[in-house]
XYZ file of C-alpha atoms in Angstrom:
705
model
C 112.684 -81.565 177.806
C 116.180 -81.549 176.344
C 116.449 -80.226 172.799
C 117.947 -82.710 170.388
C 121.327 -81.853 168.930
C 120.031 -81.968 165.375
C 117.217 -79.583 166.220
C 119.583 -77.139 167.917
C 121.970 -77.182 164.983
C 119.090 -76.544 162.597
C 117.771 -73.728 164.788
C 121.192 -72.133 165.010
C 121.523 -72.345 161.247
C 118.186 -70.575 160.849
C 119.220 -67.930 163.371
C 122.532 -67.419 161.629
C 120.650 -66.837 158.387
C 118.289 -64.450 160.161
C 121.215 -62.614 161.707
C 122.853 -62.352 158.306
C 119.684 -60.840 156.845
C 119.143 -58.391 159.689
C 122.697 -57.505 160.693
C 123.352 -55.219 157.752
C 120.341 -53.032 158.477
C 119.106 -53.036 162.064
C 116.248 -50.758 163.097
C 117.577 -50.575 166.665
C 120.765 -51.471 168.441
C 120.172 -55.195 168.027
C 123.357 -57.210 167.566
C 123.969 -60.632 166.159
C 124.879 -61.824 169.631
C 121.480 -60.757 170.910
C 119.769 -62.647 168.117
C 121.715 -65.806 168.767
C 120.940 -65.499 172.468
C 117.299 -66.223 171.591
C 118.314 -69.858 171.476
C 118.178 -71.498 174.904
C 119.946 -74.792 174.660
C 118.350 -76.560 177.607
C 114.784 -76.880 178.872
C 113.203 -74.470 176.406
C 111.913 -74.499 172.865
C 113.546 -72.561 170.066
C 111.798 -70.029 167.835
C 113.637 -68.520 164.884
C 111.031 -67.369 162.420
C 112.633 -65.549 159.520
C 110.897 -62.275 158.808
C 110.181 -60.986 155.306
C 112.080 -57.943 153.978
C 111.176 -54.654 155.625
C 110.512 -53.273 152.122
C 108.676 -56.004 150.145
C 108.188 -55.485 146.424
C 104.822 -54.099 145.327
C 103.043 -52.170 142.591
C 104.083 -48.536 142.477
C 100.396 -47.659 142.272
C 100.243 -48.542 145.984
C 102.655 -45.763 147.013
C 101.375 -42.180 147.418
C 103.414 -39.601 145.512
C 105.416 -37.588 148.092
C 105.227 -33.827 148.139
C 104.778 -30.769 150.336
C 101.686 -28.788 151.186
C 101.671 -26.222 148.369
C 99.011 -24.080 150.089
C 100.142 -20.474 150.170
C 102.548 -20.982 147.276
C 100.815 -22.534 144.280
C 97.568 -21.081 142.951
C 96.973 -23.507 140.058
C 98.827 -26.844 139.985
C 98.057 -27.605 136.345
C 99.575 -24.291 135.272
C 102.543 -24.833 137.572
C 103.120 -28.234 135.924
C 103.024 -26.569 132.494
C 105.512 -23.966 133.707
C 107.745 -26.713 135.075
C 107.699 -28.719 131.860
C 108.548 -25.643 129.812
C 111.413 -24.700 132.124
C 112.748 -28.265 132.198
C 112.967 -28.549 128.396
C 113.822 -24.939 127.478
C 117.353 -24.575 126.053
C 117.304 -20.857 126.891
C 117.896 -21.707 130.566
C 121.592 -22.385 129.909
C 124.093 -19.545 129.775
C 124.881 -20.609 126.210
C 121.223 -20.495 125.164
C 121.510 -24.167 124.161
C 121.471 -26.160 127.398
C 118.351 -27.236 129.268
C 117.729 -29.495 132.231
C 116.550 -32.055 129.679
C 119.898 -31.950 127.874
C 121.149 -34.523 130.400
C 117.749 -36.184 131.005
C 116.192 -36.516 127.556
C 115.856 -40.301 127.305
C 114.104 -42.289 130.056
C 115.201 -39.478 132.362
C 118.908 -40.009 131.604
C 121.542 -39.238 128.965
C 122.372 -41.617 126.099
C 125.039 -39.534 124.339
C 128.364 -41.262 123.708
C 130.691 -38.478 122.511
C 132.565 -36.104 124.842
C 131.036 -37.847 127.844
C 134.171 -38.538 129.908
C 135.373 -36.839 133.071
C 138.890 -37.783 134.259
C 137.760 -38.412 137.830
C 137.902 -34.888 139.207
C 138.630 -35.730 142.820
C 141.080 -37.903 144.658
C 140.848 -37.677 148.453
C 144.031 -38.183 150.472
C 144.387 -39.532 154.019
C 143.794 -36.055 155.468
C 140.527 -35.647 153.594
C 141.956 -33.143 151.098
C 140.591 -33.228 147.568
C 143.207 -33.379 144.848
C 142.453 -33.043 141.152
C 143.073 -35.987 138.860
C 143.442 -34.270 135.515
C 144.627 -37.254 133.500
C 142.196 -39.167 131.320
C 142.676 -42.917 131.297
C 140.462 -43.409 128.265
C 140.538 -41.281 125.141
C 140.223 -37.805 126.617
C 137.961 -34.869 125.775
C 135.731 -35.410 122.722
C 136.363 -39.159 122.766
C 133.572 -41.392 121.422
C 132.793 -44.281 123.760
C 132.704 -47.830 122.399
C 131.191 -51.023 123.809
C 134.682 -52.493 124.173
C 135.588 -49.715 126.637
C 133.301 -51.340 129.188
C 133.400 -52.399 131.917
C 135.887 -49.824 133.199
C 137.275 -52.441 135.607
C 138.062 -55.541 133.547
C 138.959 -58.864 135.157
C 140.294 -62.097 133.738
C 137.467 -63.945 135.500
C 134.207 -61.987 135.880
C 133.228 -64.221 138.804
C 136.418 -63.630 140.789
C 137.254 -60.129 141.978
C 140.767 -61.308 142.881
C 141.570 -62.542 139.380
C 144.013 -60.659 137.175
C 143.018 -57.069 136.393
C 143.117 -56.630 132.632
C 142.510 -52.880 132.840
C 141.235 -50.327 135.336
C 139.879 -46.913 134.380
C 139.001 -44.257 136.938
C 137.381 -41.979 134.337
C 133.656 -41.339 134.666
C 131.072 -41.730 131.918
C 128.759 -38.798 132.510
C 127.210 -35.841 130.655
C 128.767 -32.935 128.819
C 127.546 -29.517 129.858
C 128.919 -26.038 129.134
C 132.241 -24.407 128.320
C 134.264 -22.850 131.114
C 133.151 -19.194 131.200
C 132.627 -16.322 133.625
C 129.193 -14.680 133.820
C 128.995 -10.935 133.113
C 125.327 -10.082 132.512
C 122.162 -10.892 130.616
C 120.577 -8.930 127.805
C 116.808 -8.687 127.684
C 115.444 -11.012 125.018
C 118.780 -12.719 124.302
C 118.927 -16.409 125.253
C 122.718 -16.241 125.474
C 124.351 -14.670 128.517
C 127.192 -12.214 128.183
C 130.260 -14.115 129.346
C 134.050 -14.087 129.358
C 135.886 -17.176 128.150
C 138.111 -18.843 130.755
C 141.018 -21.174 130.214
C 140.333 -24.846 130.776
C 143.412 -26.970 131.489
C 141.390 -30.219 131.558
C 138.684 -30.001 128.918
C 140.529 -29.062 125.744
C 141.907 -30.700 122.627
C 145.199 -29.192 121.492
C 144.417 -26.025 123.435
C 140.935 -25.624 121.911
C 138.357 -25.722 124.690
C 135.708 -28.431 124.732
C 132.528 -28.615 126.762
C 133.064 -29.735 130.348
C 131.756 -33.087 131.584
C 130.148 -33.779 134.936
C 132.043 -35.875 137.507
C 129.200 -38.327 138.197
C 126.860 -40.326 135.970
C 123.427 -38.781 135.358
C 120.620 -40.318 137.477
C 117.105 -40.642 136.079
C 114.408 -38.064 136.737
C 111.675 -40.680 136.228
C 110.291 -41.651 139.666
C 112.878 -39.362 141.323
C 110.031 -37.802 143.317
C 110.131 -40.873 145.573
C 113.702 -40.133 146.734
C 114.012 -38.685 150.231
C 117.137 -36.824 149.110
C 118.489 -36.339 145.595
C 121.856 -36.303 143.794
C 124.204 -39.255 144.260
C 125.612 -37.715 147.448
C 122.220 -36.663 148.833
C 123.036 -32.952 148.946
C 119.580 -31.986 147.598
C 117.779 -31.824 150.909
C 114.312 -33.085 151.741
C 113.415 -29.541 152.817
C 113.407 -26.944 150.019
C 114.490 -23.482 151.139
C 113.329 -21.785 147.931
C 116.858 -20.756 146.991
C 119.359 -23.610 146.657
C 119.756 -27.367 147.276
C 120.790 -27.096 150.932
C 117.532 -26.705 152.834
C 117.956 -25.791 156.499
C 121.716 -26.086 156.147
C 121.804 -22.569 154.659
C 120.644 -20.004 157.248
C 120.985 -17.166 154.710
C 118.571 -18.605 152.159
C 115.873 -15.928 152.200
C 113.116 -14.766 149.898
C 110.661 -11.867 149.980
C 106.899 -12.072 150.413
C 104.196 -9.390 150.431
C 102.233 -9.821 153.704
C 99.391 -7.511 152.667
C 98.753 -6.146 149.150
C 100.532 -2.816 148.514
C 102.644 -3.249 151.660
C 106.440 -3.582 151.387
C 107.684 -7.147 150.977
C 109.140 -8.851 154.037
C 112.113 -11.174 154.111
C 111.075 -14.740 154.951
C 112.498 -18.242 155.189
C 110.896 -21.081 153.232
C 110.995 -24.713 154.357
C 108.909 -27.116 152.275
C 109.101 -30.754 153.402
C 109.399 -33.677 150.964
C 110.698 -31.351 148.279
C 114.120 -32.759 147.418
C 113.170 -32.562 143.732
C 112.856 -28.789 144.071
C 116.142 -28.705 145.990
C 117.745 -30.675 143.175
C 116.203 -28.585 140.399
C 117.835 -25.305 141.450
C 121.362 -26.766 141.425
C 122.220 -27.466 137.748
C 121.090 -24.090 136.287
C 123.882 -22.390 138.245
C 126.507 -25.104 137.911
C 129.546 -24.046 135.919
C 129.786 -27.645 134.681
C 126.189 -28.323 133.721
C 124.338 -25.250 132.496
C 125.853 -21.947 133.612
C 128.712 -19.540 133.293
C 130.477 -19.236 136.630
C 128.969 -16.592 138.897
C 125.460 -16.424 137.440
C 122.528 -16.304 139.861
C 118.872 -17.230 139.610
C 117.821 -13.603 139.476
C 119.978 -13.062 136.400
C 118.381 -16.013 134.619
C 114.919 -14.773 135.461
C 115.721 -11.335 134.084
C 116.622 -13.015 130.799
C 113.246 -14.707 130.628
C 110.816 -12.624 132.708
C 111.139 -8.814 131.979
C 126.684 -17.099 145.281
C 127.935 -20.168 145.320
C 128.061 -22.027 142.094
C 125.396 -24.551 142.896
C 127.239 -27.835 142.751
C 126.616 -29.298 139.346
C 130.145 -30.703 139.527
C 131.883 -32.057 142.580
C 134.671 -29.554 142.098
C 132.129 -26.754 142.599
C 131.657 -27.894 146.195
C 135.268 -27.201 147.053
C 135.297 -23.992 145.041
C 132.348 -22.859 147.153
C 134.260 -23.496 150.346
C 137.065 -21.226 149.257
C 135.195 -18.409 147.522
C 132.188 -17.937 149.793
C 128.510 -18.558 149.193
C 126.611 -16.219 146.909
C 122.855 -16.343 146.968
C 121.238 -17.224 143.641
C 119.997 -14.077 141.963
C 120.312 -13.815 138.196
C 118.395 -16.574 136.384
C 115.058 -14.765 136.743
C 116.206 -11.605 135.008
C 117.010 -13.568 131.884
C 113.800 -15.554 131.515
C 111.313 -12.908 132.572
C 112.158 -10.542 129.754
C 109.009 -9.772 127.712
C 111.152 -10.193 124.601
C 112.033 -13.822 125.332
C 109.369 -16.326 124.366
C 109.059 -19.569 126.342
C 110.623 -22.474 124.396
C 111.201 -20.022 121.546
C 113.727 -22.223 119.710
C 111.811 -25.496 119.984
C 108.790 -27.138 118.374
C 105.937 -28.241 120.624
C 103.724 -31.110 119.460
C 100.112 -30.149 118.889
C 99.064 -33.046 121.121
C 101.651 -32.497 123.860
C 99.913 -33.826 126.979
C 100.723 -30.700 129.013
C 101.912 -27.930 126.703
C 99.621 -28.549 123.723
C 97.034 -26.045 124.946
C 99.744 -23.366 125.262
C 101.368 -24.097 121.899
C 102.066 -21.056 119.734
C 100.187 -20.912 116.435
C 103.371 -21.477 114.427
C 104.285 -24.494 116.557
C 107.414 -22.831 117.958
C 107.295 -22.419 121.702
C 104.343 -21.264 123.748
C 101.780 -18.519 123.380
C 102.445 -17.336 126.924
C 105.510 -15.771 128.499
C 107.163 -17.099 131.631
C 105.890 -14.045 133.454
C 102.301 -14.917 132.512
C 102.781 -18.563 133.486
C 104.182 -17.598 136.897
C 101.334 -15.185 137.509
C 98.826 -17.908 136.650
C 100.547 -20.633 138.687
C 101.706 -18.946 141.910
C 100.117 -16.874 144.640
C 100.602 -13.122 144.023
C 102.250 -12.424 147.389
C 105.393 -14.043 145.952
C 105.559 -11.973 142.745
C 103.288 -8.886 142.838
C 104.821 -5.721 144.276
C 105.700 -2.177 143.233
C 108.788 -2.444 145.443
C 112.130 -3.536 144.033
C 115.047 -5.216 145.742
C 118.569 -3.833 145.528
C 121.494 -6.223 145.889
C 125.228 -5.581 146.116
C 126.831 -6.552 142.794
C 129.996 -7.917 144.352
C 128.547 -9.632 147.406
C 125.052 -10.985 146.852
C 125.007 -12.422 150.376
C 124.782 -8.976 151.967
C 121.443 -7.768 153.269
C 119.309 -6.625 150.300
C 117.664 -3.184 150.347
C 114.016 -2.553 149.457
C 113.338 0.250 147.006
C 109.937 1.916 146.832
C 108.645 4.427 144.311
C 110.936 7.454 144.337
C 113.810 5.650 146.064
C 117.327 6.592 145.078
C 118.925 3.865 142.987
C 122.594 3.078 143.475
C 124.067 2.527 139.976
C 126.709 0.220 141.453
C 124.101 -2.254 142.649
C 121.726 -4.661 140.927
C 117.977 -4.124 141.036
C 115.422 -6.946 140.868
C 111.668 -7.068 140.830
C 110.019 -9.353 143.397
C 109.302 -11.921 140.667
C 112.948 -11.925 139.590
C 114.251 -12.136 143.140
C 111.997 -15.102 143.974
C 112.525 -16.857 140.643
C 114.374 -19.771 142.248
C 111.221 -20.572 144.249
C 109.066 -20.706 141.121
C 111.694 -22.670 139.208
C 112.170 -25.307 141.907
C 108.513 -25.860 142.735
C 107.338 -25.845 139.112
C 109.921 -28.408 138.035
C 109.138 -30.503 141.104
C 105.457 -30.525 140.182
C 106.285 -31.468 136.582
C 108.704 -34.234 137.594
C 106.109 -35.516 140.063
C 104.044 -36.511 137.007
C 106.891 -38.683 135.650
C 105.681 -41.827 137.395
C 106.210 -45.189 135.694
C 103.756 -47.451 137.512
C 102.575 -49.753 134.722
C 105.569 -52.007 134.094
C 105.020 -55.787 133.979
C 106.055 -55.926 137.641
C 103.209 -53.539 138.517
C 100.740 -55.535 136.441
C 101.918 -58.693 138.229
C 101.282 -57.225 141.665
C 98.015 -55.730 140.438
C 96.777 -59.283 139.903
C 97.902 -60.346 136.421
C 99.999 -63.428 137.186
C 100.836 -63.774 133.490
C 102.543 -60.385 133.357
C 105.897 -62.014 134.185
C 107.426 -64.842 132.187
C 108.547 -68.007 134.037
C 112.142 -66.812 133.696
C 111.247 -63.425 135.192
C 109.490 -65.150 138.098
C 112.699 -67.099 138.770
C 114.622 -63.842 138.584
C 112.217 -62.245 141.046
C 112.813 -65.090 143.504
C 116.569 -64.591 143.199
C 116.144 -60.813 143.569
C 114.257 -61.348 146.821
C 116.492 -64.172 148.031
C 119.943 -65.491 147.170
C 121.032 -62.455 145.128
C 120.141 -60.105 148.051
C 119.108 -57.295 145.669
C 116.030 -56.447 147.736
C 118.188 -55.576 150.746
C 119.046 -52.243 149.088
C 116.490 -52.040 146.266
C 113.359 -52.724 148.281
C 109.758 -51.608 148.078
C 107.623 -50.650 145.126
C 110.162 -47.879 144.465
C 113.015 -50.420 144.122
C 115.254 -48.252 146.312
C 115.765 -47.981 150.058
C 116.470 -44.264 149.598
C 112.737 -43.598 149.200
C 110.680 -41.190 151.279
C 108.556 -44.073 152.521
C 111.555 -46.030 153.788
C 113.709 -43.186 155.100
C 111.398 -40.591 156.641
C 111.073 -42.337 160.018
C 114.377 -44.256 159.937
C 116.940 -41.803 158.621
C 119.791 -43.467 160.484
C 120.390 -47.182 160.956
C 122.942 -49.585 162.389
C 124.819 -51.946 160.103
C 127.405 -54.650 160.579
C 129.971 -53.606 157.981
C 132.045 -55.734 155.660
C 134.768 -56.008 158.307
C 132.285 -57.382 160.852
C 132.170 -54.224 162.970
C 129.055 -52.162 163.681
C 128.535 -48.627 162.375
C 125.758 -46.077 161.884
C 124.907 -45.129 158.310
C 122.478 -42.952 156.353
C 119.539 -45.141 155.351
C 119.594 -45.733 151.587
C 123.281 -44.826 151.088
C 125.801 -47.642 150.642
C 129.421 -48.218 149.710
C 129.315 -51.214 147.368
C 132.888 -51.230 146.080
C 132.360 -49.699 142.633
C 135.532 -47.613 143.012
C 138.026 -47.175 145.859
C 136.509 -45.069 148.630
C 139.211 -42.423 148.156
C 138.109 -41.770 144.565
C 134.929 -40.032 145.677
C 133.614 -39.724 149.233
C 129.985 -39.431 148.113
C 127.758 -38.752 151.113
C 130.946 -38.746 153.177
C 131.787 -35.314 151.762
C 130.796 -31.873 153.057
C 128.344 -29.155 152.095
C 129.544 -25.608 151.212
C 129.198 -24.578 154.861
C 131.662 -27.170 156.104
C 129.056 -29.517 157.554
C 128.936 -33.230 156.718
C 126.560 -34.317 153.975
C 126.095 -37.511 155.984
C 123.136 -37.221 158.335
C 124.816 -39.746 160.641
C 127.760 -37.390 161.072
C 125.433 -34.419 161.502
C 123.766 -36.339 164.352
C 127.175 -37.073 165.828
C 127.899 -33.330 165.886
C 124.595 -32.670 167.676
C 123.317 -30.550 164.752
C 120.509 -32.765 163.469
C 117.677 -30.466 164.518
C 119.544 -27.342 163.463
C 120.581 -28.508 159.985
C 117.948 -31.104 159.139
C 114.870 -29.942 161.051
C 114.191 -33.216 162.854
C 115.147 -35.352 165.813
C 117.446 -38.264 164.943
C 115.879 -41.690 165.416
C 119.208 -42.967 166.777
C 121.431 -41.336 169.363
C 124.925 -41.169 167.902
C 127.757 -40.867 170.417
C 130.924 -38.842 169.703
C 132.936 -42.037 169.379
C 130.349 -43.966 167.348
C 131.691 -45.368 164.121
C 130.043 -43.853 161.016
C 129.870 -45.563 157.609
C 129.571 -42.743 155.082
C 132.747 -42.488 153.029
C 132.311 -43.760 149.489
C 128.576 -44.319 150.015
C 126.041 -43.231 147.404
C 122.274 -43.017 147.165
C 120.672 -46.260 146.025
C 119.111 -45.569 142.610
C 115.743 -46.936 141.605
C 115.898 -49.983 139.336
C 112.696 -49.092 137.533
C 113.321 -48.735 133.782
C 116.934 -49.763 134.448
C 116.978 -51.515 131.074
C 116.857 -48.028 129.498
C 119.291 -46.133 131.732
C 122.806 -47.395 130.919
C 125.614 -46.783 131.751
C 125.388 -47.888 135.372
C 126.631 -46.837 138.817
C 127.779 -43.383 139.894
C 130.844 -43.632 137.642
C 128.975 -45.008 134.615
C 131.493 -47.831 134.499
C 129.190 -50.727 133.533
C 127.483 -50.993 130.151
C 125.034 -53.884 130.467
C 122.780 -55.373 133.107
C 124.781 -58.594 132.782
C 127.928 -56.683 133.788
C 126.059 -55.258 136.781
C 124.890 -58.699 137.904
C 128.430 -60.064 137.505
C 129.742 -57.188 139.626
C 127.447 -58.128 142.504
C 128.082 -61.836 142.037
C 131.823 -61.415 142.686
C 131.316 -59.129 145.695
C 132.164 -55.838 143.997
C 135.358 -54.599 142.379
C 137.082 -53.009 145.396
C 135.802 -55.206 148.193
C 138.983 -55.491 150.220
C 140.076 -51.869 149.702
C 136.695 -50.543 150.918
C 136.080 -53.115 153.650
C 135.724 -50.616 156.518
C 132.840 -48.852 154.755
C 131.555 -51.742 152.663
C 127.952 -52.922 152.777
C 128.034 -56.417 154.273
C 125.800 -57.804 151.509
C 128.560 -57.171 148.965
C 129.988 -60.665 148.965
C 130.367 -63.679 146.701
C 126.897 -64.828 145.628
C 127.918 -67.917 143.636
C 125.231 -67.382 141.024
C 125.096 -69.686 138.032
C 124.979 -68.407 134.462
C 121.281 -69.285 134.413
C 120.747 -67.301 137.634
C 122.393 -64.261 136.053
C 120.223 -64.499 132.953
C 117.107 -64.884 135.112
C 117.991 -61.774 137.114
C 118.553 -59.734 133.962
C 115.210 -60.927 132.597
C 113.484 -59.851 135.810
C 115.120 -56.420 135.700
C 113.657 -55.929 132.238
C 110.207 -56.527 133.748
C 110.645 -53.157 135.504
C 110.365 -51.248 132.207
C 107.213 -49.223 131.666
C 106.558 -49.204 127.924
C 105.285 -45.630 128.153
C 108.822 -44.602 129.115
C 110.347 -46.619 126.278
C 108.035 -45.095 123.642
C 107.814 -41.617 125.239
C 104.065 -41.742 125.671
C 102.342 -39.331 128.056
C 103.392 -38.247 130.613
C 106.858 -38.825 129.100
C 106.228 -36.865 125.887
C 108.138 -33.631 125.357
C 109.054 -30.657 123.136
C 111.765 -30.716 120.503
C 115.309 -30.503 121.838
C 118.689 -29.829 120.254
C 121.510 -31.329 122.271
C 125.207 -30.662 121.846
C 126.788 -33.985 120.992
C 130.504 -33.431 121.271
C 132.470 -31.545 118.647
C 133.390 -32.226 114.993
C 136.603 -34.217 115.029
C 137.863 -36.549 117.731
C 139.998 -36.613 120.881
C 143.091 -35.449 118.957
C 141.666 -32.730 116.726
C 138.688 -30.343 116.840
C 137.602 -27.255 114.888
C 138.136 -23.867 116.535
C 135.051 -21.643 116.252
C 137.276 -18.555 116.210
C 136.989 -17.786 119.923
C 139.132 -20.616 121.264
C 136.182 -22.971 121.687
C 135.443 -26.080 119.682
C 132.425 -25.885 117.392
C 129.413 -27.900 118.508
C 127.791 -30.887 116.882
C 124.038 -30.683 117.444
C 121.649 -33.606 117.534
C 117.893 -33.114 117.207
C 115.518 -34.890 119.571
C 112.150 -34.404 117.785
C 109.074 -33.298 119.681
C 106.572 -36.003 120.551
C 102.948 -35.861 121.659
C 100.906 -37.889 124.102
C 100.721 -40.980 121.867
C 104.490 -41.387 121.794
C 106.718 -42.756 119.047
C 106.265 -45.750 116.779
C 109.977 -46.548 117.147
C 111.663 -45.949 120.510
C 114.976 -44.077 120.837
C 118.010 -46.347 120.949
C 119.696 -47.136 124.249
C 123.171 -45.989 125.236
C 125.567 -47.711 122.811
C 122.537 -49.772 121.698
C 122.711 -51.908 124.845
C 120.324 -54.896 124.608
């Protein structure tokens, strides 16, 4: 039977739509031509059933929390969580004794400060792949206070037309201020401040007076970050945790010591814990000379301060510094924190009803009644911390083979000596913070309640927005699943590489969950297209192309990548979760959008740098032709992803008191010198809160609605 012309045209239209949906993310080498070939125009019937998204939306309660097998490492998970929460919020972790992990993640897992939050766009990448500094601020400069009118950073005459006149374009990055530029010398037992030397800073200064440095990418949220297969915007925090740094199996020299039998000498071992990218991420910032550390500090030094070497990539510039100066193993953080004279959270109040730390609260309310040494002993198996042997490390080259020292051994005064607990402190730090952050799950937003069976949890407008999200707006193509990101463990673990028809219509292989969406020109920041400190690609697609997938990533690639296969990695970044997105402005890796409406308008016009990035551009970044009502409906739906426990800081999102540096007295033209060449700090108190949360929630970034 001949197929009628009308029927064929309709079938082809349906197939074209199917091809459009599938072409950008194909689980095998299927091409559009193969899909269209399904249609047989004579003597056969046509079948073109459109399949639902591979990652349909769902309640987050339906997704198991990823994590490794902690057997052999963790003795008591509840105590490890307490240790992790204390370490995450403790200002003593920073070289300045004032900067904690939470300093950049204190509100809904992100940073809502507005003063001294600009980076000039540290890197520009030329045609040869060389990184060149861009030291000129387009907006304000160091110590500038951001205003709503500064946004969006890329302003157009017509928000619906990316080709309309450009009113202004700013390549600065709205991010998070960290530490001053200093060089690490040593720690002093019981002193939260490291001994450092001040270094000149040609970028972050006002009139020659140094200001705190600002990170070169916007701060992602820690809430629900446990679901990410890799972490950081460029994915450098590997799924495997090596116990030492963010680079997993990529670093063959990442070694720890373990006691095989009590009283026996420790033995050097490698650690590889799967589904532990949070731990890999956690050990980066404490050694970053942008975020928390003086340059050259190691994890052992920090531990010595609290318990009794590459700079680990807090800023993009640290990556390239690492390539030129060599990789030091992290050593020094433990010596700082393990001092018996340094009390955990000593400078901060802990709420009496803190959901985790309340039972450890000191009687005066300041800090905990246990030391970090006691918490580690209670949380971790003794073979990782109990030994009478010490470990001697070369002061000038921490990557050299360490030497074990037993009782009566001769000590070389020119070398550094660490206990086993100090030497392995990075393991405890990473795993404890991972366990704590694994409790930061927001799975009771209206969207969860809706999928749990309460059909009234969403308003009619939010239901319309959901339909757009899953359909015409194409949001679900990158923000799928209960996690609202395709970069999740669930989505990536078995499909790490995928084929995509790019914006220019040509096929390429890409890292699942990482996309170039035209936020900035690709040459501004290569993202996952960059390299690790060992010269290997961060992109897993390129690692596969080099034949190093098993060696560097510990797995077999699900796609065979030929030497001539096109790779889409440059300018691609990890897809962030959209959960609680109402609370996490500013948006994108450059922090260049202030409101959800601006974000929706960005996608509606097909991005800001569509044509410039076309070779690496996600094919779904195109004109959507949304109406004003559609945009409002989408924004309303996105607000249905907010868990009120996050908004009001109710357990598990309660926390100790925190003092955050909030720029410097003065402005971008004048600051006060503290007498040492640094600007004095303005401090802002974030009060402690217990399990019942606050009656009034903290304000959003620039009070965004």
